[in-house]
Coordinates of C-alpha atoms in Angstrom, one line a residue:
X361 CA -1.4 -43.6 29.0
X362 CA 0.1 -43.7 25.5
X363 CA -3.4 -43.4 24.0
X364 CA -4.2 -40.4 26.1
X365 CA -0.9 -38.7 25.1
X366 CA -1.7 -39.5 21.4
X367 CA -5.1 -37.9 21.7
X368 CA -3.6 -34.9 23.5
X369 CA -1.0 -34.5 20.7
X370 CA -3.7 -34.7 18.0
X371 CA -5.8 -32.2 19.9
X372 CA -3.0 -29.7 20.4
X373 CA -1.9 -30.1 16.8
X374 CA -5.5 -29.4 15.6
X375 CA -5.6 -26.3 17.7
X376 CA -2.3 -25.1 16.3
X377 CA -3.3 -25.8 12.7
X378 CA -6.6 -24.0 13.2
X379 CA -4.8 -21.0 14.7
X380 CA -2.3 -21.1 11.8
X381 CA -5.2 -21.2 9.3
X382 CA -6.9 -18.3 10.9
X383 CA -3.6 -16.2 10.9
X384 CA -3.1 -17.1 7.2
X385 CA -6.3 -15.2 6.6
X386 CA -4.8 -12.0 8.0
X387 CA -3.7 -10.5 4.7
X388 CA -1.9 -7.5 6.1
X389 CA 1.0 -6.0 4.1
X390 CA 3.5 -5.4 5.6
X391 CA 3.4 -8.3 8.0
X392 CA 3.0 -7.1 11.6
X393 CA 5.4 -7.9 14.3
X394 CA 3.1 -10.2 16.3
X395 CA -0.4 -11.5 15.4
X396 CA -2.6 -13.6 17.6
X397 CA -6.1 -14.6 16.3
X398 CA -9.1 -15.7 18.3
X399 CA -12.5 -17.0 17.3
X400 CA -15.2 -14.5 16.4
X401 CA -15.5 -11.3 14.4
X402 CA -16.3 -7.6 15.0
X403 CA -19.3 -6.6 12.9
X404 CA -19.2 -3.1 11.6
X405 CA -22.8 -1.8 11.6
X406 CA -24.8 1.3 12.3
X407 CA -24.5 0.7 16.1
X408 CA -20.7 1.3 16.1
X409 CA -19.3 4.6 17.3
X410 CA -15.9 6.2 16.8
X411 CA -14.2 7.2 20.1
X412 CA -10.9 9.0 20.9
X413 CA -9.2 10.4 23.9
X414 CA -7.3 13.0 21.9
X415 CA -8.4 16.5 20.9
X416 CA -5.4 17.1 18.7
X417 CA -5.9 18.3 15.1
X418 CA -3.9 15.4 13.7
X419 CA -6.0 12.8 15.4
X420 CA -9.2 14.7 14.5
X421 CA -8.2 14.7 10.9
X422 CA -7.4 11.0 11.1
X423 CA -10.8 10.2 12.5
X424 CA -12.6 12.3 9.9
X425 CA -10.7 10.7 7.1
X426 CA -11.3 7.2 8.5
X427 CA -15.0 7.9 8.9
X428 CA -15.3 9.1 5.3
X429 CA -13.3 6.0 4.1
X430 CA -15.8 3.7 5.9
X431 CA -18.9 5.6 4.8
X432 CA -18.4 5.5 1.0
X433 CA -18.5 1.6 0.5
X434 CA -20.6 0.7 3.6
X435 CA -23.1 3.5 3.7
X436 CA -22.6 3.6 7.5
X437 CA -22.2 7.1 9.0
X438 CA -20.2 6.3 12.1
X439 CA -21.0 8.9 14.9
X440 CA -18.1 10.3 16.9
X441 CA -18.5 9.9 20.7
X442 CA -16.5 11.1 23.7
X443 CA -16.8 7.9 25.7
X444 CA -16.3 4.2 25.1
X445 CA -19.7 2.8 26.3
X446 CA -21.3 0.4 23.9
X447 CA -20.0 -1.0 20.6
X448 CA -17.1 1.1 19.4
X449 CA -13.9 1.6 17.5
X450 CA -11.5 3.6 19.7
X451 CA -8.4 5.4 18.4
X452 CA -6.4 6.5 21.4
X453 CA -3.1 8.1 22.2
X454 CA -1.3 6.4 25.1
X455 CA -1.3 8.5 28.2
X456 CA 2.2 7.2 29.0
X457 CA 4.8 6.3 26.4
X458 CA 4.8 2.6 25.3
X459 CA 8.5 1.9 24.8
X460 CA 7.8 -1.1 22.6
X461 CA 5.9 1.0 20.0
X462 CA 8.3 3.9 19.6
X463 CA 7.2 6.7 17.3
X464 CA 5.4 4.7 14.6
X465 CA 4.1 1.5 16.3
X466 CA 0.6 0.6 17.5
X467 CA -1.4 -2.0 19.3
X468 CA -4.6 -3.3 17.8
X469 CA -7.1 -5.4 19.7
X470 CA -10.3 -6.6 18.0
X471 CA -13.0 -8.4 20.0
X472 CA -16.6 -9.1 19.1
X473 CA -17.7 -5.9 20.9
X474 CA -14.9 -3.4 20.2
X475 CA -11.9 -2.4 18.2
X476 CA -9.1 -0.8 20.2
X477 CA -6.2 1.0 18.5
X478 CA -3.6 2.6 20.7
X479 CA -0.3 4.3 19.8
X480 CA 2.1 6.9 21.2
X481 CA 1.6 9.3 18.3
X482 CA -0.9 10.1 15.6
X483 CA 1.6 8.5 13.2
X484 CA 1.2 5.2 14.9
X485 CA -2.6 5.6 14.8
X486 CA -2.4 6.3 11.1
X487 CA -0.5 3.0 10.4
X488 CA -2.9 1.1 12.6
X489 CA -5.8 2.4 10.5
X490 CA -4.1 1.1 7.4
X491 CA -4.1 -2.3 9.1
X492 CA -7.7 -2.1 10.1
X493 CA -8.7 -1.3 6.5
X494 CA -6.7 -4.3 5.3
X495 CA -8.5 -6.5 7.8
X496 CA -11.9 -5.5 6.4
X497 CA -13.3 -7.2 3.2
X498 CA -11.7 -6.0 0.0
X499 CA -14.8 -4.2 -0.9
X500 CA -13.8 -1.5 1.6
X501 CA -11.8 0.0 -1.3
X502 CA -14.9 0.5 -3.5
X503 CA -15.7 4.0 -4.6
X504 CA -19.4 3.5 -4.2
X505 CA -21.8 1.9 -1.8
X506 CA -21.6 -1.9 -2.0
X507 CA -24.5 -4.1 -0.9
X508 CA -24.5 -7.7 0.2
X509 CA -21.2 -7.4 2.0
X510 CA -20.8 -8.5 5.6
X511 CA -18.4 -5.9 7.1
X512 CA -16.4 -8.1 9.4
X513 CA -13.1 -7.7 11.1
X514 CA -11.5 -10.9 12.5
X515 CA -10.9 -10.9 16.2
X516 CA -7.2 -10.4 16.5
X517 CA -4.4 -8.9 18.7
X518 CA -1.7 -7.2 16.8
X519 CA 1.5 -5.6 18.1
X520 CA 3.3 -3.7 15.4
X521 CA 6.2 -1.3 14.8
X522 CA 8.7 -0.9 11.9
X523 CA 12.1 -2.5 11.6
X524 CA 13.5 0.6 9.8
X525 CA 12.8 4.3 10.0
X526 CA 13.5 4.9 6.3
X527 CA 11.0 3.1 4.1
X528 CA 11.0 4.8 0.7
X529 CA 10.1 4.9 -2.9
X530 CA 11.8 7.0 -5.5
X531 CA 9.9 8.5 -8.5
X532 CA 11.9 9.8 -11.4
X533 CA 9.9 12.8 -12.7
X534 CA 12.7 14.1 -14.9
X535 CA 12.8 11.4 -17.6
X536 CA 9.0 11.7 -17.9
X537 CA 7.0 14.3 -16.1
X538 CA 4.1 13.3 -13.9
X539 CA 1.5 15.9 -12.9
X540 CA 0.9 17.1 -9.4
X541 CA -2.3 15.0 -9.2
X542 CA -0.4 11.9 -10.2
X543 CA 2.2 12.5 -7.5
X544 CA -0.6 12.9 -5.0
X545 CA -2.1 9.6 -6.1
X546 CA 1.3 7.9 -5.8
X547 CA 1.5 9.2 -2.2
X548 CA -2.0 7.7 -1.5
X549 CA -0.9 4.3 -2.9
X550 CA 2.4 4.3 -0.9
X551 CA 0.7 5.3 2.4
X552 CA -1.5 2.1 2.4
X553 CA 1.7 0.1 2.9
X554 CA 3.3 2.2 5.6
X555 CA 5.9 3.9 3.4
X556 CA 7.2 7.1 4.9
X557 CA 9.6 8.6 2.3
X558 CA 9.0 9.7 -1.3
X559 CA 12.3 10.6 -3.1
X560 CA 11.6 12.8 -6.1
X561 CA 14.3 12.8 -8.8
X562 CA 13.7 16.4 -9.9
X563 CA 16.5 17.1 -12.4
X564 CA 18.4 15.2 -15.0
X565 CA 19.4 15.4 -18.6
X566 CA 15.8 15.0 -19.8
X567 CA 14.2 17.7 -17.7
X568 CA 14.3 20.2 -14.8
X569 CA 11.1 19.9 -12.8
X570 CA 11.1 22.4 -9.9
X571 CA 10.7 26.2 -10.1
X572 CA 13.7 28.1 -8.9
X573 CA 12.6 31.7 -8.8
X574 CA 16.0 33.3 -9.0
X575 CA 16.9 31.2 -12.1
X576 CA 13.8 31.3 -14.4
X577 CA 15.5 29.7 -17.4
X578 CA 15.6 26.4 -15.5
X579 CA 11.9 26.0 -16.1
X580 CA 11.6 28.2 -19.2
X581 CA 14.2 26.1 -21.0
X582 CA 15.2 23.1 -18.8
X583 CA 11.7 21.8 -18.3
X584 CA 11.0 21.2 -22.0
X585 CA 12.3 19.0 -24.8
X586 CA 11.2 17.9 -28.2
X587 CA 8.3 15.4 -28.3
X588 CA 9.2 11.8 -29.0
X589 CA 7.4 8.5 -28.7
X590 CA 9.0 5.1 -28.7
X591 CA 11.9 3.2 -27.1
X592 CA 14.2 5.5 -25.0
X593 CA 17.4 4.2 -26.7
X594 CA 16.0 5.0 -30.2
X595 CA 14.7 8.5 -29.6
X596 CA 16.3 11.1 -31.8
X597 CA 17.7 14.4 -30.5
X598 CA 16.1 17.7 -31.5
X599 CA 16.3 18.8 -35.1
X600 CA 17.4 22.4 -35.8
X601 CA 14.6 24.8 -34.8
X602 CA 12.3 22.0 -33.7
X603 CA 10.0 23.3 -30.8
X604 CA 10.4 21.9 -27.3
X605 CA 6.8 21.1 -26.3
X606 CA 7.1 18.0 -24.1
X607 CA 7.6 18.4 -20.4
X608 CA 6.4 20.3 -17.4
X609 CA 7.4 21.4 -13.9
X610 CA 6.1 22.0 -10.4
X611 CA 5.8 25.6 -9.2
X612 CA 6.9 26.2 -5.7
X613 CA 3.2 26.5 -4.8
X614 CA 2.6 23.1 -6.4
X615 CA 5.4 21.6 -4.4
X616 CA 4.2 23.1 -1.1
X617 CA 0.8 21.4 -1.8
X618 CA 2.5 18.1 -2.5
X619 CA 4.6 18.4 0.7
X620 CA 1.6 19.3 2.9
X621 CA -0.5 16.4 1.4
X622 CA 2.4 14.0 2.0
X623 CA 2.7 15.2 5.6
X624 CA -0.9 14.3 6.3
X625 CA 0.0 10.8 5.2
X626 CA 3.2 10.9 7.4
X627 CA 5.4 10.8 4.3
X628 CA 8.4 13.1 3.9
X629 CA 9.4 14.3 0.5
X630 CA 13.2 14.0 -0.3
X631 CA 14.3 16.3 -3.1
X632 CA 17.1 15.3 -5.5
X633 CA 19.0 17.6 -7.8
X634 CA 21.5 15.4 -9.5
X635 CA 24.9 16.9 -9.8
X636 CA 27.7 17.1 -11.0
X637 CA 26.6 14.7 -13.8
X638 CA 23.1 14.1 -15.2
X639 CA 23.0 18.0 -15.4
X640 CA 22.2 18.6 -19.0
X641 CA 18.9 20.4 -18.3
X642 CA 20.8 22.8 -16.1
X643 CA 23.6 23.2 -18.6
X644 CA 21.0 23.7 -21.4
X645 CA 19.3 26.5 -19.4
X646 CA 22.6 28.3 -18.5
X647 CA 25.3 27.6 -21.1
X648 CA 28.9 27.7 -20.0
X649 CA 28.5 25.4 -17.0
X650 CA 30.1 22.4 -18.6
X651 CA 33.7 21.8 -19.4
X652 CA 33.1 21.9 -23.2
X653 CA 31.2 25.3 -22.9
X654 CA 28.9 24.1 -25.7
X655 CA 25.2 25.0 -26.1
X656 CA 23.1 21.9 -25.7
X657 CA 19.3 21.2 -25.7
X658 CA 17.4 19.1 -23.2
X659 CA 17.5 15.5 -24.6
X660 CA 14.5 13.2 -25.2
X661 CA 16.4 9.9 -25.3
X662 CA 19.8 8.2 -25.6
X663 CA 20.3 8.2 -29.4
X664 CA 22.4 10.9 -30.9
X665 CA 25.9 12.4 -30.5
X666 CA 27.6 12.1 -27.1
X667 CA 27.2 15.3 -25.0
X668 CA 28.8 16.7 -21.9
X669 CA 26.3 16.5 -19.1
X670 CA 28.9 17.1 -16.3
X671 CA 29.3 20.4 -14.5
X672 CA 32.8 22.0 -14.7
X673 CA 34.2 21.7 -11.1
X674 CA 36.9 24.3 -12.0
X675 CA 34.3 27.0 -12.8
X676 CA 33.3 29.1 -9.8
X677 CA 30.1 30.2 -11.5
X678 CA 28.9 26.6 -11.2
X679 CA 29.0 26.8 -7.4
X680 CA 27.3 30.2 -7.5
X681 CA 24.4 28.7 -9.5
X682 CA 24.2 25.7 -7.2
X683 CA 24.1 27.9 -4.1
X684 CA 21.2 29.8 -5.6
X685 CA 19.4 26.5 -6.4
X686 CA 20.0 24.8 -3.1
X687 CA 19.0 27.9 -1.1
X688 CA 15.5 27.8 -2.6
X689 CA 15.4 23.9 -2.4
X690 CA 16.4 24.1 1.3
X691 CA 13.8 26.8 2.1
X692 CA 11.0 24.9 0.2
X693 CA 11.5 21.3 1.5
X694 CA 11.2 20.6 5.3
X695 CA 13.1 17.3 4.9
X696 CA 16.4 17.5 6.8
X697 CA 18.1 15.8 3.9
X698 CA 18.8 16.9 0.3
X699 CA 20.0 14.4 -2.3
X700 CA 22.7 15.7 -4.6
X701 CA 23.0 12.5 -6.8
X702 CA 26.8 12.4 -7.4
X703 CA 26.5 9.4 -9.7
X704 CA 27.9 8.4 -13.0
X705 CA 30.1 11.4 -13.7
X706 CA 32.2 11.0 -16.8
X707 CA 35.5 12.2 -15.4
X708 CA 37.2 12.3 -18.8
X709 CA 35.8 15.8 -19.3
X710 CA 37.5 17.0 -16.1
X711 CA 40.7 15.3 -17.1
X712 CA 40.8 17.3 -20.4
X713 CA 39.5 20.6 -18.9
X714 CA 42.1 23.4 -18.1
X715 CA 39.8 24.8 -15.4
X716 CA 39.4 21.5 -13.7
X717 CA 43.1 20.7 -13.9
X718 CA 43.9 24.1 -12.4
X719 CA 41.4 23.4 -9.5
X720 CA 43.1 20.0 -8.9
X721 CA 46.5 21.7 -8.7
X722 CA 45.3 24.5 -6.4
X723 CA 43.6 21.9 -4.1
X724 CA 46.5 19.4 -4.2
X725 CA 44.3 16.7 -5.7
X726 CA 46.0 13.7 -7.3
X727 CA 43.2 12.5 -9.6
X728 CA 39.7 13.0 -10.9
X729 CA 38.2 10.8 -8.2
X730 CA 39.6 13.2 -5.6
X731 CA 38.1 16.1 -7.7
X732 CA 34.7 14.3 -7.3
X733 CA 35.3 14.1 -3.6
X734 CA 36.2 17.9 -3.5
X735 CA 32.9 18.7 -5.2
X736 CA 30.8 16.5 -2.9
X737 CA 32.6 17.9 0.3
X738 CA 32.0 21.4 -0.9
X739 CA 28.3 20.6 -1.6
X740 CA 28.1 19.2 2.0
X741 CA 29.4 22.4 3.4
X742 CA 26.9 24.4 1.3
X743 CA 24.0 22.3 2.4
X744 CA 25.1 22.3 6.1
X745 CA 25.1 26.1 6.0
X746 CA 21.5 25.9 5.0
X747 CA 20.6 23.5 7.9
X748 CA 20.5 20.4 5.7
X749 CA 22.3 17.0 5.5
X750 CA 23.7 15.6 2.3
X751 CA 22.6 12.2 0.7
X752 CA 24.3 10.9 -2.5
X753 CA 24.5 7.7 -4.5
X754 CA 27.3 5.4 -3.6
X755 CA 29.7 7.1 -6.1
X756 CA 30.2 9.8 -3.5
X757 CA 32.6 7.3 -1.8
X758 CA 35.1 7.9 -4.6
X759 CA 38.1 9.9 -3.6
X760 CA 37.0 10.1 0.0
X761 CA 33.5 10.5 1.6
X762 CA 32.3 13.8 2.9
X763 CA 32.4 13.9 6.7
X764 CA 28.7 13.6 7.5
X765 CA 27.3 12.3 4.2
X766 CA 24.6 9.6 4.0
X767 CA 25.1 7.0 1.3
X768 CA 22.4 5.5 -0.9
X769 CA 23.9 2.2 -2.0
X770 CA 22.6 1.3 -5.5
X771 CA 25.4 -0.6 -7.2
X772 CA 24.8 -3.6 -5.0
X773 CA 25.5 -3.7 -1.2
X774 CA 29.2 -3.0 -1.2
X775 CA 28.9 0.8 -1.2
X776 CA 26.7 0.6 1.8
X777 CA 29.1 -1.8 3.5
X778 CA 32.0 0.5 2.9
X779 CA 30.1 3.6 4.1
X780 CA 29.0 1.8 7.3
X781 CA 32.6 0.7 7.9
X782 CA 33.4 4.5 7.9
X783 CA 30.5 5.0 10.4
X784 CA 28.3 6.7 7.9
X785 CA 24.5 6.2 7.7
X786 CA 23.3 4.1 4.8
X787 CA 20.1 3.6 2.8
X788 CA 20.1 0.3 1.0
X789 CA 18.7 0.3 -2.5
X790 CA 20.7 -2.3 -4.5
X791 CA 19.5 -2.4 -8.1
X792 CA 19.0 -6.1 -8.4
X793 CA 16.5 -6.0 -5.6
X794 CA 15.1 -2.4 -5.6
X795 CA 15.1 -1.1 -9.2
X796 CA 11.4 -1.1 -10.2
X797 CA 12.2 -0.1 -13.8
X798 CA 13.6 -3.6 -14.5
X799 CA 11.8 -6.5 -16.2
X800 CA 9.7 -8.4 -13.7
X801 CA 9.3 -11.5 -15.7
X802 CA 10.5 -12.9 -19.0
X803 CA 11.2 -10.0 -21.4
X804 CA 8.9 -11.5 -24.1
X805 CA 5.9 -10.8 -21.9
X806 CA 6.9 -7.3 -20.6
X807 CA 7.2 -3.8 -22.0
X808 CA 10.8 -3.1 -23.2
X809 CA 13.2 -2.2 -20.5
X810 CA 16.5 -3.8 -19.2
X811 CA 17.8 -6.1 -16.5
X812 CA 15.6 -8.3 -14.3
X813 CA 14.1 -7.9 -10.9
X814 CA 11.5 -10.6 -10.0
X815 CA 9.0 -10.1 -7.2
X816 CA 10.7 -12.9 -5.3
X817 CA 14.1 -11.1 -5.7
X818 CA 12.7 -7.9 -4.1
X819 CA 11.2 -10.0 -1.3
X820 CA 14.5 -11.7 -0.6
X821 CA 16.4 -8.5 0.2
X822 CA 18.1 -8.3 3.5
X823 CA 19.1 -4.7 4.1
X824 CA 21.6 -5.3 6.8
X825 CA 24.7 -7.2 5.5
X826 CA 26.5 -9.6 7.8
X827 CA 29.0 -7.9 10.1
X828 CA 27.5 -4.4 9.6
X829 CA 26.2 -2.3 12.5
X830 CA 22.5 -2.3 12.0
X831 CA 22.2 1.0 13.7
X832 CA 23.9 2.6 10.7
X833 CA 21.4 1.2 8.2
X834 CA 18.5 3.7 8.1
X835 CA 16.4 1.5 5.9
X836 CA 15.9 1.2 2.2
X837 CA 13.8 2.2 -0.8
X838 CA 12.6 1.1 -4.2
X839 CA 13.6 3.2 -7.2
X840 CA 11.5 3.8 -10.3
X841 CA 13.5 5.3 -13.1
X842 CA 11.2 6.4 -15.9
X843 CA 13.2 6.4 -19.2
X844 CA 10.8 3.6 -20.3
X845 CA 7.8 4.7 -18.3
X846 CA 5.9 7.3 -20.3
X847 CA 2.6 7.5 -18.3
X848 CA 1.2 7.1 -14.9
X849 CA -0.5 3.7 -15.6
X850 CA 2.9 2.3 -16.4
X851 CA 4.2 3.9 -13.1
X852 CA 1.7 1.8 -11.3
X853 CA 2.4 -1.4 -13.3
X854 CA 6.1 -1.2 -12.6
X855 CA 5.6 -0.3 -8.9
X856 CA 3.1 -2.9 -7.8
X857 CA 3.4 -5.6 -6.6
X858 CA 7.2 -5.2 -6.1
X859 CA 6.7 -2.3 -3.8
X860 CA 4.5 -4.6 -1.6
X861 CA 7.5 -6.9 -1.3
X862 CA 9.8 -4.0 -0.3
X863 CA 7.3 -2.6 2.1
X864 CA 7.5 -5.9 4.0
X865 CA 11.3 -6.0 3.8
X866 CA 11.5 -2.5 5.3
X867 CA 8.8 -2.8 8.0
X868 CA 8.5 -6.4 9.1
X869 CA 11.0 -8.4 11.3
X870 CA 13.0 -10.5 9.0
X871 CA 12.0 -13.7 10.8
X872 CA 8.3 -12.9 10.0
X873 CA 8.9 -13.0 6.2
X874 CA 7.2 -16.0 4.5
X875 CA 7.2 -16.1 0.7
X876 CA 4.2 -18.5 0.4
X877 CA 2.0 -16.5 2.8
X878 CA 3.2 -13.3 1.1
X879 CA 2.0 -14.5 -2.3
X880 CA -1.5 -15.2 -0.9
X881 CA -1.5 -11.7 0.6
X882 CA -0.5 -10.2 -2.7
X883 CA -3.4 -11.9 -4.4
X884 CA -5.7 -10.4 -1.9
X885 CA -4.2 -7.0 -2.6
X886 CA -4.9 -7.5 -6.4
X887 CA -8.6 -7.6 -5.6
X888 CA -8.2 -4.2 -3.8
X889 CA -6.1 -2.8 -6.7
X890 CA -9.0 -3.8 -9.1
X891 CA -11.4 -1.8 -7.1
X892 CA -9.0 1.2 -6.9
X893 CA -8.3 1.1 -10.6
X894 CA -4.6 0.6 -9.9
X895 CA -2.8 -1.1 -12.8
X896 CA -0.5 -3.8 -11.5
X897 CA 1.7 -6.6 -12.8
X898 CA 0.6 -10.2 -12.7
X899 CA 4.1 -11.2 -13.8
X900 CA 4.8 -13.6 -11.0
X901 CA 2.4 -16.0 -12.7
X902 CA 4.4 -16.1 -15.9
X903 CA 6.8 -19.0 -16.8
X904 CA 10.5 -18.3 -16.3
X905 CA 12.7 -19.2 -19.2
X906 CA 16.3 -20.3 -18.4
X907 CA 18.7 -21.1 -21.2
X908 CA 21.5 -23.6 -21.0
X909 CA 24.2 -24.8 -23.3
X910 CA 23.6 -28.4 -24.6
X911 CA 26.5 -28.8 -26.9
X912 CA 28.8 -26.8 -29.2
X913 CA 26.0 -25.7 -31.6
X914 CA 22.8 -26.1 -29.6
X915 CA 20.9 -24.8 -26.6
X916 CA 18.4 -26.2 -24.2
X917 CA 15.6 -24.4 -22.4
X918 CA 14.3 -25.0 -18.8
X919 CA 11.0 -23.7 -17.5
X920 CA 10.1 -22.8 -14.0
X921 CA 7.7 -20.6 -12.0
X922 CA 8.2 -18.1 -9.3
X923 CA 5.3 -19.4 -7.1
X924 CA 4.1 -22.9 -6.2
X925 CA 1.0 -24.6 -7.6
X926 CA 1.3 -23.6 -11.3
X927 CA 1.3 -26.0 -14.3
X928 CA 3.3 -25.1 -17.4
X929 CA 2.2 -26.0 -20.9
X930 CA 4.4 -25.4 -23.9
X931 CA 4.6 -25.6 -27.7
X932 CA 7.2 -25.6 -30.5
X933 CA 4.7 -25.2 -33.4
X934 CA 4.3 -21.3 -33.2
X935 CA 0.8 -21.7 -31.8
X936 CA -0.1 -20.3 -28.3
X937 CA -0.3 -23.3 -26.0
X938 CA -3.1 -24.2 -23.6
X939 CA -3.9 -27.0 -21.2
X940 CA -4.2 -29.5 -24.1
X941 CA -0.6 -29.0 -25.1
X942 CA 2.4 -30.9 -23.6
X943 CA 2.8 -30.3 -19.8
X944 CA 6.3 -29.4 -18.7
X945 CA 7.7 -32.1 -16.5
X946 CA 11.0 -30.4 -15.3
X947 CA 13.5 -31.7 -17.8
X948 CA 15.4 -29.3 -20.2
X949 CA 13.8 -28.9 -23.6
X950 CA 15.7 -28.8 -26.9
X951 CA 14.3 -27.4 -30.1
X952 CA 13.0 -30.1 -32.4
X953 CA 14.4 -30.2 -36.0
X954 CA 12.9 -27.3 -37.9
X955 CA 11.3 -25.6 -34.8
X956 CA 12.3 -22.0 -34.3
X957 CA 10.3 -20.9 -31.3
X958 CA 9.2 -22.1 -27.9
X959 CA 6.1 -20.7 -26.2
X960 CA 4.9 -21.5 -22.7
X961 CA 2.0 -20.6 -20.4
X962 CA 0.9 -21.3 -16.8
X963 CA -2.4 -22.6 -15.5
X964 CA -3.8 -23.0 -12.0
X965 CA -7.0 -24.9 -11.3
X966 CA -7.7 -25.4 -15.0
X967 CA -7.5 -21.7 -15.8
X968 CA -4.8 -19.7 -17.5
X969 CA -3.1 -17.3 -14.9
X970 CA 0.1 -16.3 -16.6
X971 CA 0.9 -14.5 -19.9
X972 CA 2.4 -16.5 -22.8
X973 CA 6.2 -16.2 -22.9
X974 CA 8.3 -17.1 -25.8
X975 CA 11.9 -17.5 -27.1
X976 CA 13.3 -18.2 -30.5
X977 CA 16.2 -20.6 -30.9
X978 CA 18.4 -17.8 -32.1
X979 CA 17.2 -15.7 -29.1
X980 CA 18.2 -18.5 -26.8
X981 CA 21.7 -18.5 -28.2
X982 CA 21.9 -14.8 -27.9
X983 CA 20.9 -15.0 -24.2
X984 CA 23.8 -17.4 -23.6
X985 CA 26.2 -14.9 -25.1
X986 CA 24.7 -12.1 -22.9
X987 CA 24.8 -14.3 -19.7
X988 CA 28.2 -13.0 -18.5
X989 CA 26.9 -9.4 -18.6
X990 CA 23.3 -10.0 -17.4
X991 CA 22.1 -8.6 -14.1

């Protein structure tokens, strides 16, 4: 009897391991709610037909786009049929509402004879199609016909729907301008991973990027600055009479095209006009709107004299200009929200401004924080009159939150927690997890920026803090500020793969997250990125340098890796190490007498996979000094 039980245990274990191995081959990002694999594969060939039960324009467009996507790499022109007889891929709208799926979910069943995708809406079908494409071989992303590929989809049953309704990325187009075509490409890249919000940061000190027809100076003056190349913090301000030739803006017709294109991908565009601070492009275009009343130019970087980039809250002309701006913004963007920024206002200008002090007296405000609250509440009334809801960064909590405002919590989670306690909706975007402009591995191997946000850090985000009503957390987003991002290739590099991690955080059930499996899926996506000519960061292969004090005058250095299975080799002789150099065994390293630099590199399977990272002895000491202020 014991022997029979032993054999039964071994047999069941083998089945479970086999099923687990099959499911590990399902490289879908974000991870679906439920995945059940079975033996067999659906072969995509010339005998397959596309079938639907819907005659809606949305579904017809979906099918046509799916058909074109399949045809380019496979060479197979799938016919569209009206019935499900024979071998087919069916994309169908449920005749009765499936409560489990909601608005964005889908059910996908793949057998050897058919692929069945069902959803309540065309939106759900769209997300299901993204999953089907990820189940196909990576060559499906090729831009030309690819031979000698077996176009197989594993037999699988998938139930899927999102955890959060707000799954966004923010692209800062003010600090560096990106063309309409580049924004459209960013939308394509987002849509693959089921993102549904693109937040455009349209105005800041470095540029105004959206046409306001009633205020033409905003794009005549505010959209342009002097041309500079180099590190953001080192860029000089404009010299006298130097022409402003660097910049650009979107006409309203451009933006309508972007909005319409996004809608086909089921992405909503959220506009942000950052006020009352970060307003130098507005102030430069219409002098007299700041407390100092000085004439400024649009700035290229951070170096130079300190300038007043804050609107004067005591000046009624400011609100007249803002009403004009937000009237056109509200009419242009279908999104029910408008983001007004509200962050990082230097209140010292208000505290020394007679007009602002008069406003505070008239409104019985005790301090400048309450003046900030007055501004935000007045902006909320202005937007509400235009049929829109206000979103702001978490500084809008200062002095009292506007009655119906939604808070984007960026300075950690606390702002979101406080807003939720006040029964306000929250979008979580804490900088340590969600700022895509931060270093993504050791600074010695990355383009210059600031802070640190590893891929694993983004993946570890839990958007709902303990004790907070999860119904008040709309979701979250990753933010790409572009002070140090001068071109679109760098936009891609900073976005991917960290946006893959956040896609899974915002879509998948938290219990389904698995770091090791996610890493293998990311590596599969890298192959797809290569075919799509998407630049991405391989930074999670790089060694991580940690600095520790090892005495009054010395430091020690520890090395680690973000993912399992990597071997680290290092050198102290100023030569780039390889697999013939010392292998790191886990103990802290001290600089030998006379050595000034440590270099390290990772290998896997006998091949170098990471970039070489390095640190000098003096640099290690400096990091210790910075530790208390590091992110």
